[in-house]
Amino acid sequence: MSDTPGFSRVFERMIPEYDANAVMYRHQATGAQVLSISSADENKVFGVAFRTPPADSTGVAHILEHSVLCGSRRYPVKEPFVELLKGSLQTFLNAFTFPDKTCYPVASANTRDFYNLVDVYLDAVFFPLIPEHVFRQEGWHFETDEAGTLRRGGVVFNEMKGAYSSPDSVLAEYSQRLLFPDTAYGVDSGGDPKAIPNLTFEAFRDFHAAYYHPGNARIFFYGDDDPAKRLELLAPYLDAFPPRKTLSAVADQPPFPEPRRTRMPFASGEGDAGRGFVSVNWLLHGARDPGTVLLLEMLEHILIGMPSSPLRKALIDSGLGEDLAGGGLETELKQMTFSTGLKGIDPKDASRVEELVLATLGDIGEKGVPAEAVEAAVNSLEFSLRENNTGSFPRGLSLMLRALTTWLHDGDPLERVCFEAPLTAIKDRLARGERVFETLIEAMFLSNPHRVTLVLEPDQGLDAREEAAEAARLDALAREMGQAGLTRVAEEQARLRAIHETPDSPEALATIPRLGPADLPPDNKRIPTDHSALGDSRLFFHDLPTGGIVYLDLGLDIAGVPETLLPLMPLFGRALLETGTAREDFVSLTRRIARKTGGLSRDVFLTPIKDRPAAIEAGSLLFLHGKATCDKAHDLLEIMSDVLASARLDDRERLTQMALAAKARAERRLAPSGHAAASARLRARFGRAGWAAERMRGLENLFYLRRLCDRMRDDWAGVARDLERLRELVVTKNRAVVNVTLDQKRFEAFRPALADFMAGLPSRVVSPAIWQPGELPRHEGVVIPTQVNFVGLGVDLAKAGYAFHGSALVISRHLRMGYLWDRVRVRGGAYGAFCALDRLAGPMTFVSYRDPHTAKTLEVFQGAADYLKSVELSDDELKQAIVGAIGDLDAYMLPDAQGNAAMGRILAGDDEPGRDRMRREVFAATLDDFRRFGEVLERAMRDAHVVALGSRDALAGLAAALPGMVMTTAL
């Protein structure tokens, strides 16, 4: 029994792996299940998940996920979700639609804020208003353009048009559908744009009534708050419902008697001629117990998890494609799946890829998995489980999603959370010499006929044909409607616009529970940092509890790299870790990394420097990031020493493979992340750091990689010289940065070995190179095959005379969560809109995401200055924006992220006195600050730059409004 009336205690168990206590409750009246986990983690998490198997691809579950957060019984404002985003200390606030469930999670490290979030979300899911205009706004609706032409719009409609513009997304979606043709997984829960218009408002409402009942809910709490308070919060919501059985179980897919093969087209770009995709996919029947799940996760690592993994290596070495395709092991569905293949293939070679996958698996099963590969897989998975490093994702949310994999289907919610017993059993079996993985390969792959091979064939005309077919359907509908019908559409459109333009009443807004500035800590939280010299290098140490894991970041200065070699830096960094060394080939090296450490990675760090001229100065380093348990810290240092001294930069075959893969990944990032490409392209115009970033990871880098792949074939000697030249310029301890996050006692033991490691690096003084950024067109259209657009506008506030003031953080946040959200997302139908201010260098960028418009969105961006100059905010609205800005400054970080952030601030000159002043200015922000910022923004807009990504036809319309716009074909 529990101490709270109305709830029965089902079980209570310790989770020793995470030093947590779990209690499962059942709400007596409705049967609602509550998993309440208590731990010392201040980043508290709540979530409610409903089992929501869709019957078709109209996207009803997805549209409902958006819509329930648009007003509820106790919080009758247009978008409580947005009001929370505007002024909460939330560390996570979102909702997810999965193929079989819909989840509503929140997180906050502030207890009062956390309970506010929980209360609003509970009211939203159980008592949403969901009027028809919200369904039309978030789902789909008819509208007419200026010429009176009938069109379709809606946030989810446009979001999914964007998703279906990405061939990787299409490959994943149809691989799942084809494996599960007879279950809910055989349709698209997110919504197929062709099917979304079939959804009616009545079916939408019925779906909520059918599935959003407490008896169909799994409710989750995690953190250091009072467990009794959790049930007190839940009781009034759950008690309001009568008992009811919900028929929502997800059926098992029956096995296939034999493998299947399918071919289908995808919308390709002008440069994709002849390059397709193939994936070989299995449904893994019987893979449900926790031991088998862990074994399959290890097997995935063995097969494709490392660059040297045998299945990945065989596919890449074949030369049949450019990079791996497929999602690997999928563990979140009721039945697990595995998918792998190649992208960048000639579709005629698809059968050869399938044969190669099967032959390689057969060869591994027959010859056995090498002992070092097994050790690498076991260590990698165990390290990951014990470290429990979820990055910016709350740890509690990660546990919730793991629990739901079994809990959703009426299993034990802790089965995949508690890993110690199954992991020990696996180690025991391996120690006895059992052929564990070989047996698994035979059972799950070679003897499993439930296999689908999917081939995507490039079709440059597909988008145009589908748009023409859609236009024809709409023309036919318009004729059927007649003028009277079109008039009704226009009237509905006007009514929807009037609702959007009518602000929430002060009384309605007052219902949203909020924190005020007085509830927030007045001072910034300091990250412990000790700054000292280590020979010719700088050492930063952060005394933080890391559970015995040393986090080491080694930054090598790249300011001496000539601008012609900058685009080669990312490949050089990857080559250090993936080509092998003088003492071992890359297979042995990557296995050693996995056996002895928690992983090594690399990235290029670029930042403007505070109070320094952004046009000519920037912090620029190549970082190697490594982590290991303290007993293996010497292995980590030894590996770093080996790769820096003797990475095999002369391995033509391996480096060619890496260049092709990098090119393929850069190409496939454009359609799903066009907003990021537009923003980076804009920032390249406003300073050395932005220009260098575009050269090393933006569109410019994609164009360079295409040329590099040709050079690998035609001028290998020249490429090899360039790579060796980079090693000479970059691998030196002079001006290097060493960053360590660890507790003080363990650091003292680690420091001598670290000093020896740094002493062994070469010592070379390299003079800074002269980087002369080339001119980019003021207005640029980037052509990619997509059904939606990504519109960007950038201005240089510093050039307009602006000196950063902390109030700008409040202002830019208000623009993002108020002005842009309302005009670009709600009224315009785009999936998202953002603005970002670089407070160190001065540029400000505005971008839209999966946007049906171009010129209209640009007009909204251009109107931001006038909006700020005349905006009227209530005292509560201003306080809300201040709270949100402080929440951004106080973002929750795990220890390794804290150490990395502290180092980044030092390298950018972002000193603590300046950050203290910025915080005071945020708290003191006034409406006059908004007005002054608007005046500066107005001046800066006179020299605004535009970058938009979209189809050639969509960009042609924008070009008419921007004389001189240059078209750049990316895909």
Tab-separated table of N, CA and C in Angstrom, residues 50 143 147 229 294 315 336 518 583 689 699 717 797 925 930:
chain	number	residue	atom	x	y	z
A	50	PHE	N	1.332	7.724	-23.551
A	50	PHE	CA	0.128	6.971	-23.903
A	50	PHE	C	0.469	6.010	-25.035
A	143	GLU	N	-6.193	26.752	-47.869
A	143	GLU	CA	-5.986	28.190	-47.903
A	143	GLU	C	-5.853	28.617	-49.347
A	147	ALA	N	-3.267	34.947	-55.493
A	147	ALA	CA	-3.912	34.787	-56.799
A	147	ALA	C	-5.220	34.015	-56.699
A	229	LYS	N	4.760	14.089	-2.781
A	229	LYS	CA	4.209	15.246	-3.498
A	229	LYS	C	3.815	14.856	-4.920
A	294	LEU	N	21.093	-6.914	-24.616
A	294	LEU	CA	22.473	-6.470	-24.418
A	294	LEU	C	23.413	-7.142	-25.428
A	315	LEU	N	31.509	-3.445	-46.423
A	315	LEU	CA	30.648	-2.620	-47.266
A	315	LEU	C	31.426	-1.440	-47.846
A	336	MET	N	12.368	-5.893	-32.066
A	336	MET	CA	13.578	-5.211	-32.480
A	336	MET	C	13.875	-5.458	-33.959
A	518	ALA	N	12.589	37.389	-8.859
A	518	ALA	CA	12.970	37.306	-7.445
A	518	ALA	C	13.178	35.869	-6.988
A	583	ARG	N	52.527	1.489	-35.464
A	583	ARG	CA	52.614	0.227	-34.739
A	583	ARG	C	51.418	-0.684	-34.940
A	689	ALA	N	35.849	33.743	-37.468
A	689	ALA	CA	35.403	32.459	-36.940
A	689	ALA	C	34.284	31.879	-37.809
A	699	LEU	N	28.588	24.669	-46.369
A	699	LEU	CA	28.456	24.375	-47.794
A	699	LEU	C	29.797	24.410	-48.511
A	717	ALA	N	49.404	12.273	-54.586
A	717	ALA	CA	50.653	12.766	-53.995
A	717	ALA	C	50.457	14.155	-53.402
A	797	LEU	N	25.265	43.615	-36.228
A	797	LEU	CA	24.907	44.660	-35.272
A	797	LEU	C	26.116	45.494	-34.877
A	925	ALA	N	16.687	44.425	-17.418
A	925	ALA	CA	16.169	44.766	-18.748
A	925	ALA	C	14.835	45.501	-18.654
A	930	PHE	N	14.379	47.291	-25.298
A	930	PHE	CA	13.777	46.733	-26.510
A	930	PHE	C	13.743	47.785	-27.610
